Coordinates of C-alpha atoms and ligand atoms in Angstrom, one line a residue:
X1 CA -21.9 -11.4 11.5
X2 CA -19.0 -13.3 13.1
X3 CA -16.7 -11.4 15.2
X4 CA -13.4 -11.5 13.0
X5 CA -10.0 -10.7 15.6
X6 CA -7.4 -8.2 13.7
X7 CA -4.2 -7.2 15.0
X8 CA -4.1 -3.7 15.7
X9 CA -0.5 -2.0 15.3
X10 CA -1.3 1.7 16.4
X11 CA 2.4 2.7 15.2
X12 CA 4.8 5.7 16.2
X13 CA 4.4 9.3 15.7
X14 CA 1.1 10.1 14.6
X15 CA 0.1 6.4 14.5
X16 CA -1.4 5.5 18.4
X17 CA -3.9 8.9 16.9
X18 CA -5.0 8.1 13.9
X19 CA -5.6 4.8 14.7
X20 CA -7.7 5.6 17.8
X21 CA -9.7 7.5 14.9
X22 CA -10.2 4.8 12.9
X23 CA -11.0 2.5 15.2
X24 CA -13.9 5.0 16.9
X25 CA -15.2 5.1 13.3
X26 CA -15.0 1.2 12.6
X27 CA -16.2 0.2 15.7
X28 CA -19.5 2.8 15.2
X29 CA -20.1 1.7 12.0
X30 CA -20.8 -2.0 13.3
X31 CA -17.8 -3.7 12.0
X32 CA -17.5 -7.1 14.0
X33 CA -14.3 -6.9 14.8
X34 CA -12.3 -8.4 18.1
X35 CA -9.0 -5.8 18.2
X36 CA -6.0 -7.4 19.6
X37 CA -3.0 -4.5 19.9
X38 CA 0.3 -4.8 19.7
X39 CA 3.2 -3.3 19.4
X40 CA 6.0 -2.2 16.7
X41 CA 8.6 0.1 15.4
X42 CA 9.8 2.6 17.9
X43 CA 7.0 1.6 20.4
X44 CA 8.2 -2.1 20.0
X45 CA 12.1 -1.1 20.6
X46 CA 10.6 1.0 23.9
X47 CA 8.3 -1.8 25.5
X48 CA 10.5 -4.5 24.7
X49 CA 13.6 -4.0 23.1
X50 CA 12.5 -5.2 19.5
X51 CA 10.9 -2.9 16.5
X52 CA 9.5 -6.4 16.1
X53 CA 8.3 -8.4 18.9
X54 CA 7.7 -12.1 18.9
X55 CA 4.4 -11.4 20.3
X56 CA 3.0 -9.3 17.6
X57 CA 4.3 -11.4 14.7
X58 CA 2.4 -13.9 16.8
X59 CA -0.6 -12.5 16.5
X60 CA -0.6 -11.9 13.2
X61 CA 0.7 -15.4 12.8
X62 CA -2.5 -16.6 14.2
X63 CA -5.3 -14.0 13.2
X64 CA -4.2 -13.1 9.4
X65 CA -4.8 -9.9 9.3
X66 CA -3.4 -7.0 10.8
X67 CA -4.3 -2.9 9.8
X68 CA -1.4 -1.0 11.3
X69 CA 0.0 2.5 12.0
X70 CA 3.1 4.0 10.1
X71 CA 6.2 2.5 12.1
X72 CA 9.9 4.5 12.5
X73 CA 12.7 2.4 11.7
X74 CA 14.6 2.9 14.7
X75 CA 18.4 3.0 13.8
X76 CA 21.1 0.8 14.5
X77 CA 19.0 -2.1 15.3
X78 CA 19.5 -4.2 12.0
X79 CA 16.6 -3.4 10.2
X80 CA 16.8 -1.6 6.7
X81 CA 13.1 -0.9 7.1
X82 CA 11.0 -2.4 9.7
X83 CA 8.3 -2.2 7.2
X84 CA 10.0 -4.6 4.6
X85 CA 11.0 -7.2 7.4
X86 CA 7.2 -7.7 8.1
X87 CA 6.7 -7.8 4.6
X88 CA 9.3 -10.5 3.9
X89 CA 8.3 -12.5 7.7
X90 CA 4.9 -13.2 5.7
X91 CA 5.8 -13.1 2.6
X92 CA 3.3 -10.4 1.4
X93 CA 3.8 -10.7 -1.8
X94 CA 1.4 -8.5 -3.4
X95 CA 1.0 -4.4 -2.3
X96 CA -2.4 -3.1 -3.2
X97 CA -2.3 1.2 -3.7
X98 CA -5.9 2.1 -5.2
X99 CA -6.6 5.7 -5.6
X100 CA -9.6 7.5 -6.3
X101 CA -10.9 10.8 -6.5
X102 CA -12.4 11.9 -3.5
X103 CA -12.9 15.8 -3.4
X104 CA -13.7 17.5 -7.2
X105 CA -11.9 19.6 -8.6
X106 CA -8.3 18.9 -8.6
X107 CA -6.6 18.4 -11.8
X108 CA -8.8 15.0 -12.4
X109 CA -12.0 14.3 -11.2
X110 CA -12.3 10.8 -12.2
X111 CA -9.1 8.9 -11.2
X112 CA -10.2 5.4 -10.4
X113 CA -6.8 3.4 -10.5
X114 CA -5.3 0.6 -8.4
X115 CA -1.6 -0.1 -8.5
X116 CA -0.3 -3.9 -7.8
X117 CA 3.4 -3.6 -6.9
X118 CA 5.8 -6.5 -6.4
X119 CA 6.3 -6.2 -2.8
X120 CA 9.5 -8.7 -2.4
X121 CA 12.3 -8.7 -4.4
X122 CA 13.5 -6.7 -6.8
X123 CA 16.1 -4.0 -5.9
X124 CA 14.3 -4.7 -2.5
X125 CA 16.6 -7.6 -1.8
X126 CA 19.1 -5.9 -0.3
X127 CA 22.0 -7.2 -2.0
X128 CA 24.4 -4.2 -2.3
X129 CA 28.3 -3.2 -1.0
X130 CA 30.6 -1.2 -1.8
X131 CA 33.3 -1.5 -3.9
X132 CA 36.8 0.0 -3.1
X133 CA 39.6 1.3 -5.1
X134 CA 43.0 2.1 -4.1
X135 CA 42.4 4.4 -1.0
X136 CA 38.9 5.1 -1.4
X137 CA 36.7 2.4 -0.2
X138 CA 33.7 3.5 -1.6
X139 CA 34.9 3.8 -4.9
X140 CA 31.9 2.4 -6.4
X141 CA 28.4 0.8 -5.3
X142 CA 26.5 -2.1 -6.9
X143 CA 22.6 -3.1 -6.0
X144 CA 21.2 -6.3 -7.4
X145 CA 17.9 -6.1 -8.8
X146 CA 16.4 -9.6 -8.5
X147 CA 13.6 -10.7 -10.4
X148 CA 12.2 -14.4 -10.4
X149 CA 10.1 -16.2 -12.8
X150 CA 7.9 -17.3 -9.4
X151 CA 7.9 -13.8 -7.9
X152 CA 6.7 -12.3 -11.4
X153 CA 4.2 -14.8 -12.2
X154 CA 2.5 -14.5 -9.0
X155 CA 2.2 -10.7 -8.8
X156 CA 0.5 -10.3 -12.2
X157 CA -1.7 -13.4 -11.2
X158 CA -2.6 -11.6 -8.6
X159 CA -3.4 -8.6 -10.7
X160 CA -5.5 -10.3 -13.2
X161 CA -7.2 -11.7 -10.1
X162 CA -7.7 -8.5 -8.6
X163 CA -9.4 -7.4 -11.7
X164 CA -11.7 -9.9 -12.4
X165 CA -13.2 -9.5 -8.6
X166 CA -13.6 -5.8 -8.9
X167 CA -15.0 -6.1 -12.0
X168 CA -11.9 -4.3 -13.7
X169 CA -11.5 -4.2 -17.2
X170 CA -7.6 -3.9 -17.8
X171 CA -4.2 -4.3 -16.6
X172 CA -1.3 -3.0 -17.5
X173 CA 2.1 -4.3 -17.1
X174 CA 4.6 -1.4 -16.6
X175 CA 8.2 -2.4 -17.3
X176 CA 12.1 -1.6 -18.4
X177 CA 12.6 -4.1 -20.8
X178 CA 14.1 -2.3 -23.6
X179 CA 17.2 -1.5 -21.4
X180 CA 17.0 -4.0 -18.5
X181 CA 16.9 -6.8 -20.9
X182 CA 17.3 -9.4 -18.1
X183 CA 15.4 -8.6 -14.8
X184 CA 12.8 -6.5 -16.7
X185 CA 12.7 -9.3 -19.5
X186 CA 11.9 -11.8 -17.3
X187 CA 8.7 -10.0 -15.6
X188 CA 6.8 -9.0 -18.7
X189 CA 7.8 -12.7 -20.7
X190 CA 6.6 -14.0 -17.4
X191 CA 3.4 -11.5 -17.1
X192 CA 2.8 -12.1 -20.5
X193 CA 2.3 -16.0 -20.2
X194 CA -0.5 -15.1 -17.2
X195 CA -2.4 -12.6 -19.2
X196 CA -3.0 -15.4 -21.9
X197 CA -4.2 -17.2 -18.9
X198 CA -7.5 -13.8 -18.9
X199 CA -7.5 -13.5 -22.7
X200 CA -11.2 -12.7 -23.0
X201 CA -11.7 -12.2 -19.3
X202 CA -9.5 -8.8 -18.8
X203 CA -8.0 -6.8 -21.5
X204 CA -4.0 -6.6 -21.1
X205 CA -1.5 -4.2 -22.0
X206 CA 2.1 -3.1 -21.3
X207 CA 4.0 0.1 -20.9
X208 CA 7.5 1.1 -20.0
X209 CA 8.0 3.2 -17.0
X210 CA 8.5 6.3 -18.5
X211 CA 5.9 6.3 -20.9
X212 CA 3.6 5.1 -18.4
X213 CA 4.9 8.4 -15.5
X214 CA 4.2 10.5 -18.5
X215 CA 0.8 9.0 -19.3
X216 CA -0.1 8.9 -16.0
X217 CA 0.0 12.3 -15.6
X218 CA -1.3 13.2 -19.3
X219 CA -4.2 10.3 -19.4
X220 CA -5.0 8.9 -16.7
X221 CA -8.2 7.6 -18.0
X222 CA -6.3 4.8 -20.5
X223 CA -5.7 2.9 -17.2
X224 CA -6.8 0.7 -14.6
X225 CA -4.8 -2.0 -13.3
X226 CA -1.5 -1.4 -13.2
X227 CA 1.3 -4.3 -11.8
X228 CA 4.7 -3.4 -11.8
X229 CA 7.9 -4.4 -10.1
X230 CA 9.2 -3.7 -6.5
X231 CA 10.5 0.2 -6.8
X232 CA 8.8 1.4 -10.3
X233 CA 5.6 0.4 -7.9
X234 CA 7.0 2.5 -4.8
X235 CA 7.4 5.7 -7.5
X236 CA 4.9 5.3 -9.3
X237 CA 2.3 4.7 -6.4
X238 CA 3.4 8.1 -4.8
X239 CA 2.5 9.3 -8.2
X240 CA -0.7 8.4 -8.4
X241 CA -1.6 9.3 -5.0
X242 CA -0.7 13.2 -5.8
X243 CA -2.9 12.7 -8.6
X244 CA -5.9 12.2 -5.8
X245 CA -4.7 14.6 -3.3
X246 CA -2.0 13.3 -1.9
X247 CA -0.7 10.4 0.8
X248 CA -3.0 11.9 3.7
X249 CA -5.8 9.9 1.3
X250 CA -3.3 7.0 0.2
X251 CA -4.2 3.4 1.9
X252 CA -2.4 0.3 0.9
X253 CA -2.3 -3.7 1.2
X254 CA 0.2 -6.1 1.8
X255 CA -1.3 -9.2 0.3
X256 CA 0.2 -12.7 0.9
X257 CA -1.2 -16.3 0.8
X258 CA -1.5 -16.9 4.6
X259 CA -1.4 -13.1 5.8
X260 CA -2.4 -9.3 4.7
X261 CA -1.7 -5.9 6.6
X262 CA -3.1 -3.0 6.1
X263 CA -1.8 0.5 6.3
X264 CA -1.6 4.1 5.5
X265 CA 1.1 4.6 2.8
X266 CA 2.4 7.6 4.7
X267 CA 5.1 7.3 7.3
X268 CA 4.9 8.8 11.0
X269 CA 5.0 12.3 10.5
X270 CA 7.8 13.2 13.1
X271 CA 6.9 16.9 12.2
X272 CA 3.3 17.0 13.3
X273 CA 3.1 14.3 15.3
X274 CA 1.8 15.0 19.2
X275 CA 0.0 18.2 17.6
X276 CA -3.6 16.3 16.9
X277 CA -4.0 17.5 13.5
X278 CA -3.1 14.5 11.8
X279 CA -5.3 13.2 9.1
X280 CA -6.6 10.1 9.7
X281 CA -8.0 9.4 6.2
X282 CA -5.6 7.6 5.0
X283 CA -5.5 4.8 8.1
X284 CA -9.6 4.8 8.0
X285 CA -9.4 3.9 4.3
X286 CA -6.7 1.5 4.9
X287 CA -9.3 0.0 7.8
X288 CA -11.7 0.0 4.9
X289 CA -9.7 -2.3 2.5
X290 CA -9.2 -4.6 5.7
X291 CA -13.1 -4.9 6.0
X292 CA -13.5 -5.8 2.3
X293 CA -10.6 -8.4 2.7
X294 CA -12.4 -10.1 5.3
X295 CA -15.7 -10.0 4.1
X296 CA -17.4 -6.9 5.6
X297 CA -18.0 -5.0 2.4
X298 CA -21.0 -3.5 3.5
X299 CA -19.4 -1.6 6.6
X300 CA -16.3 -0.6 4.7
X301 CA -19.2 1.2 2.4
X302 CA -21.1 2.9 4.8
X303 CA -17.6 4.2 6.2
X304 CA -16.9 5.0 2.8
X305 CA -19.8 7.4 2.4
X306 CA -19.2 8.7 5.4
X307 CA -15.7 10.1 5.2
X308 CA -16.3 10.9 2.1
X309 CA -19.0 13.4 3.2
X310 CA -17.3 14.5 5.5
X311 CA -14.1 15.4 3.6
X312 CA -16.0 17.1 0.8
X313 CA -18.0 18.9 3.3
X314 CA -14.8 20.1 4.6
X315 CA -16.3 21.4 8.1
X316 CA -13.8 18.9 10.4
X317 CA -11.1 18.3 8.1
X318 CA -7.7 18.4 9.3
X319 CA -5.2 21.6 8.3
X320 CA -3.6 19.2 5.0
X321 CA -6.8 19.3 3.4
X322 CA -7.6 22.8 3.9
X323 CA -9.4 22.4 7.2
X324 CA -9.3 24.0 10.8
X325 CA -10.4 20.3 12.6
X326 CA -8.3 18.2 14.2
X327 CA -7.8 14.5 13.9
X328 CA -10.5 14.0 17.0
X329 CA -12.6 16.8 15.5
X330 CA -12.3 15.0 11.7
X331 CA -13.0 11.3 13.5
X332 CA -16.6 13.1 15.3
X333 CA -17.5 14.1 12.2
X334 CA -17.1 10.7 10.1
X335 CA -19.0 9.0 13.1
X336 CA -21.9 11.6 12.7
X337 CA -22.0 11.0 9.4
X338 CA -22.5 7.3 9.3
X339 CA -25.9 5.8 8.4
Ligands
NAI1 P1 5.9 11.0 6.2 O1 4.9 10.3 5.3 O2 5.8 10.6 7.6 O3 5.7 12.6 6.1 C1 5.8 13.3 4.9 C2 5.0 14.6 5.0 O4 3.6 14.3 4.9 C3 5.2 15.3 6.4 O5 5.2 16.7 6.2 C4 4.0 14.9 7.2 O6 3.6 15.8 8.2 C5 2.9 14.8 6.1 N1 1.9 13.7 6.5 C6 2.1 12.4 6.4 N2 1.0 11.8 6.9 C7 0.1 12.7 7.2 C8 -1.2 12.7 7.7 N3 -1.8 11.5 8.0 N4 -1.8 13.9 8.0 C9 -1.2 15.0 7.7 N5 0.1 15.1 7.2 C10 0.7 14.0 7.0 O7 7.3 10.7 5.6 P2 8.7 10.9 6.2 O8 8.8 12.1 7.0 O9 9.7 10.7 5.1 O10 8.9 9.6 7.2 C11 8.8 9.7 8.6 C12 9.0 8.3 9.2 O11 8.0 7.4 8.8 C13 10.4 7.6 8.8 O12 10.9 7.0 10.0 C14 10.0 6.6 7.8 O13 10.9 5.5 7.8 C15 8.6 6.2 8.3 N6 7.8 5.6 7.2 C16 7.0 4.6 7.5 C17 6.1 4.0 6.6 C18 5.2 2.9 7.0 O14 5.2 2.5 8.2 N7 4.5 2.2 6.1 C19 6.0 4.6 5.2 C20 6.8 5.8 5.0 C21 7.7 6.2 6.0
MG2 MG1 7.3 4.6 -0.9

């Protein structure tokens, strides 16, 4: 297998741990990777003065693919979110949330669902101010939700691509249309004109986003796919990760043409960070996705297996999942586990 090189962004908080977990359990599962680390967020502002040096966006530049830590938006450097800057540098268009059952019996033990969000514009544009009136000026507030006919397209393309390579049956577009008439319009007209594209490949739908939190919750089962705009995909992303357990088991992807980065939908954990009972599942499954994307299926599976053992066995896990282990104690046991 070729040696693949991966930008490794350990993160702040609990980050620098649960990445050292995951890459003890990659690494003993035989992934061929070359890890080239660099820094972000807080760490970034400390080393160098930037939440994002030159030299990791670099890196990433040059190897693709990056599986990284949560970051801290340090304040008062600029950034809204550090996150959606690295986002928008590589235009990571496309953010991949599956989620899947892992331990039985919880409310459902069959969830098998990934959500495609819109990962660049939207209300994400960050075109808002203030409006002032007489002597109050913040009198009012106004946020633009952008939507493009190009940003739209290529999300549910993605989607529908998505499905047809995981051997999905259906996606469903989630939407506002019947009161944002515009911006909401325009992403299922345009969604509509790609799923004619699948007819007879993969089975489409649509749902607005109420019906569809309600649904969620209620029927889980009647979806698979689902692709939605910008922030209906942040909500309803969380949503479906407490269906599963919660974002301790949540990993995402950022998906663009000439870059992806991987990551652990939860943030740093100020509150329980330095304490070593972070749980790295989350970042290992996000390190699993990563192996699938470039073309080690067969490790991410045995890694797979692995912590899933080991979580249902429950003898390591960390204190989130009902365990006494720590994060080192959880990584051992993973490792042990692997075939
Ligand atoms: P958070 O996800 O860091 O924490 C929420 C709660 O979940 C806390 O009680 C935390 O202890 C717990 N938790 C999170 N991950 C866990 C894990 N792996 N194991 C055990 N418990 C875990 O969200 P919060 O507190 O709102 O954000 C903290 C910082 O993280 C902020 O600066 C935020 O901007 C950043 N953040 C970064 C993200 C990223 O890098 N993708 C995503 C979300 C937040
Ligand atoms: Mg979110």
């Amino acid at each position: 297998m070729a040696v693949r090189t991966i930008t490794l962004i350990p993160g702040d908080g609990i980050g620098p741990a649960i990445t050292d977990a995951t890459v003890r359990v990659l690494d003993a599962a035989g992934a061929a990777i070359a890890w080239e680390t660099h820094l972000a967020g807080i760490a970034g502002v400390e080393a160098s003065g930037s939440p994002l040096p030159e030299a990791t966006l670099e890196s990433i530049r040059r190897t693709g693919v990056a599986l990284k830590g949560p970051l801290t938006t340090p304040v008062g450097v600029g950034f809204r979110s550090v996150n959606v800057a690295l986002r928008k540098e590589f235009d990571l268009y496309a953010n991949v949330r599956p989620a899947r059952t892992i331990v039985p019996g919880g409310r459902y033990d069959n969830i098998d669902l990934v959500l495609i969000r819109e990962n660049t514009e939207g209300l994400y544009v960050g075109v808002e101010h203030y409006i002032g009136m007489a002597d109050d000026p913040k009198a009012a507030a106004e946020s633009v939700m952008i939507i493009t006919r190009y940003g739209a397209e290529r999300a549910v393309r993605f989607a529908f691509d998505y499905a047809v390579q995981h051997g999905r049956r259906k996606v469903t577009l989630v939407h506002k249309a019947n009161i944002l008439k515009y911006t909401q319009g325009l992403f299922l007209e345009a969604g509509k004109a790609v799923a004619k594209e699948y007819e007879g490949r993969v089975e489409f739908d649509e749902m607005i986003v109420d019906a569809a939190a309600m649904n969620l919750v209620l029927k889980p089962e009647r979806f698979d796919v689902l692709v939605m705009e910008n922030m209906f995909g942040d909500i309803l992303s969380d949503l479906i990760a407490g269906l599963v357990g919660g974002l301790g088991l949540a990993p995402g992807g950022n998906i663009g043409k000439n870059a992806a980065i991987f990551e652990p939908v939860h943030g740093s954990a100020p509150d329980i960070a330095g304490k070593g009972i972070a749980n790295p599942s989350a970042m290992i499954l996000a390190g699993c996705m990563m192996l699938e994307h470039i073309g080690q299926a067969d490790v991410a599976a045995r890694v797979r297996t692995a912590l899933e053992t080991t979580i249902r066995a429950g003898d390591a896990t960390t204190p989130d999942l009902g365990g006494t282990g720590t994060t080192e104690s959880f990584a051992e046991a993973v490792v042990r586990r692997l075939g």
